[in-house]
PDB file of C-alpha atoms in Angstrom:
ATOM      1  CA  MET A   1      -2.280  32.211  -8.739  1.00  0.00           C
ATOM      2  CA  LEU A   2      -5.761  32.175  -9.235  1.00  0.00           C
ATOM      3  CA  PHE A   3      -7.869  35.414  -9.401  1.00  0.00           C
ATOM      4  CA  ARG A   4     -11.619  35.960  -8.853  1.00  0.00           C
ATOM      5  CA  SER A   5     -13.482  38.947  -9.482  1.00  0.00           C
ATOM      6  CA  PRO A   6     -16.082  40.140  -6.908  1.00  0.00           C
ATOM      7  CA  ASP A   7     -17.291  42.074  -9.909  1.00  0.00           C
ATOM      8  CA  GLY A   8     -17.408  39.087 -12.479  1.00  0.00           C
ATOM      9  CA  ILE A   9     -15.243  40.983 -14.732  1.00  0.00           C
ATOM     10  CA  LEU A  10     -11.394  39.798 -14.945  1.00  0.00           C
ATOM     11  CA  GLY A  11      -8.797  42.858 -15.358  1.00  0.00           C
ATOM     12  CA  THR A  12     -10.618  45.030 -13.076  1.00  0.00           C
ATOM     13  CA  ALA A  13      -9.547  46.821 -10.163  1.00  0.00           C
ATOM     14  CA  ASP A  14     -11.789  44.846  -7.715  1.00  0.00           C
ATOM     15  CA  ASP A  15      -9.708  41.289  -8.880  1.00  0.00           C
ATOM     16  CA  VAL A  16      -8.230  39.114  -5.572  1.00  0.00           C
ATOM     17  CA  GLY A  17      -5.496  36.956  -6.273  1.00  0.00           C
ATOM     18  CA  MET A  18      -5.479  33.712  -4.261  1.00  0.00           C
ATOM     19  CA  SER A  19      -2.695  31.193  -3.949  1.00  0.00           C
ATOM     20  CA  LEU A  20      -3.287  27.561  -5.049  1.00  0.00           C
ATOM     21  CA  ALA A  21      -0.851  26.055  -2.104  1.00  0.00           C
ATOM     22  CA  ASN A  22      -3.524  25.084  -0.409  1.00  0.00           C
ATOM     23  CA  PHE A  23      -5.163  23.407  -2.562  1.00  0.00           C
ATOM     24  CA  ARG A  24      -5.456  19.560  -4.118  1.00  0.00           C
ATOM     25  CA  ARG A  25      -7.104  17.702  -6.175  1.00  0.00           C
ATOM     26  CA  GLN A  26      -7.317  14.039  -6.877  1.00  0.00           C
ATOM     27  CA  ILE A  27      -8.761  12.276 -10.259  1.00  0.00           C
ATOM     28  CA  GLN A  28      -9.632   8.496 -10.042  1.00  0.00           C
ATOM     29  CA  ILE A  29     -10.695   6.384 -12.991  1.00  0.00           C
ATOM     30  CA  ASN A  30     -12.522   3.632 -12.238  1.00  0.00           C
ATOM     31  CA  SER A  31     -13.948   0.398 -13.559  1.00  0.00           C
ATOM     32  CA  VAL A  32     -17.573  -0.176 -13.705  1.00  0.00           C
ATOM     33  CA  LEU A  33     -19.013  -3.876 -12.964  1.00  0.00           C
ATOM     34  CA  GLU A  34     -22.011  -4.799 -15.353  1.00  0.00           C
ATOM     35  CA  ALA A  35     -25.720  -6.148 -13.980  1.00  0.00           C
ATOM     36  CA  ASP A  36     -24.334  -9.336 -12.918  1.00  0.00           C
ATOM     37  CA  GLY A  37     -21.581  -7.710 -10.651  1.00  0.00           C
ATOM     38  CA  VAL A  38     -18.755  -9.821 -11.398  1.00  0.00           C
ATOM     39  CA  THR A  39     -18.340  -8.751 -15.634  1.00  0.00           C
ATOM     40  CA  THR A  40     -16.330  -5.328 -16.237  1.00  0.00           C
ATOM     41  CA  ASP A  41     -18.017  -2.871 -18.390  1.00  0.00           C
ATOM     42  CA  PRO A  42     -15.312  -2.353 -21.372  1.00  0.00           C
ATOM     43  CA  ASN A  43     -17.388   0.818 -22.647  1.00  0.00           C
ATOM     44  CA  LEU A  44     -18.110   2.451 -19.027  1.00  0.00           C
ATOM     45  CA  LYS A  45     -15.857   3.998 -16.970  1.00  0.00           C
ATOM     46  CA  GLN A  46     -16.411   6.057 -13.582  1.00  0.00           C
ATOM     47  CA  ILE A  47     -14.567   9.289 -12.729  1.00  0.00           C
ATOM     48  CA  VAL A  48     -14.065  10.865  -9.101  1.00  0.00           C
ATOM     49  CA  VAL A  49     -12.606  14.386  -9.204  1.00  0.00           C
ATOM     50  CA  THR A  50     -11.685  15.335  -5.326  1.00  0.00           C
ATOM     51  CA  VAL A  51     -10.670  18.770  -4.909  1.00  0.00           C
ATOM     52  CA  THR A  52      -9.624  20.005  -1.117  1.00  0.00           C
ATOM     53  CA  TYR A  53      -8.367  23.153   0.021  1.00  0.00           C
ATOM     54  CA  THR A  54      -8.087  25.532   2.654  1.00  0.00           C
ATOM     55  CA  GLY A  55      -8.412  29.052   2.030  1.00  0.00           C
ATOM     56  CA  GLY A  56      -9.814  32.781   4.159  1.00  0.00           C
ATOM     57  CA  GLN A  57     -10.115  32.823   7.620  1.00  0.00           C
ATOM     58  CA  SER A  58     -11.042  29.050   7.944  1.00  0.00           C
ATOM     59  CA  THR A  59      -7.894  26.556   8.643  1.00  0.00           C
ATOM     60  CA  VAL A  60     -10.659  23.813   8.514  1.00  0.00           C
ATOM     61  CA  PRO A  61     -10.189  22.368   5.142  1.00  0.00           C
ATOM     62  CA  ARG A  62     -13.014  22.170   2.647  1.00  0.00           C
ATOM     63  CA  THR A  63     -14.050  18.663   0.401  1.00  0.00           C
ATOM     64  CA  TYR A  64     -15.625  18.610  -2.864  1.00  0.00           C
ATOM     65  CA  THR A  65     -16.074  15.666  -5.002  1.00  0.00           C
ATOM     66  CA  VAL A  66     -17.773  14.980  -8.186  1.00  0.00           C
ATOM     67  CA  ASN A  67     -19.043  11.389  -9.567  1.00  0.00           C
ATOM     68  CA  ALA A  68     -19.744  10.955 -13.189  1.00  0.00           C
ATOM     69  CA  LEU A  69     -19.848   8.284 -15.794  1.00  0.00           C
ATOM     70  CA  ILE A  70     -18.562   8.106 -18.883  1.00  0.00           C
ATOM     71  CA  SER A  71     -19.203   5.676 -21.895  1.00  0.00           C
ATOM     72  CA  ALA A  72     -17.513   5.058 -25.133  1.00  0.00           C
ATOM     73  CA  PHE A  73     -20.989   5.615 -27.173  1.00  0.00           C
ATOM     74  CA  ARG A  74     -22.704   9.305 -27.425  1.00  0.00           C
TER      75      ARG A  74
END
């Protein structure tokens, strides 16, 4: 169960609980190619997180995707 609070403060009377039964996430970790287009970069990975859910009055699923690169270096 996930709670959200319209006033921004959890634990108050306006908190609303939401079931996570209609929530799905997928996390992909992909290799990244170097500039030559052939060699895999050993220090770089692509992270793709996709979240799909239905909720509220709508039965149409909503999908959000975030792409990021993560490096072995700071």
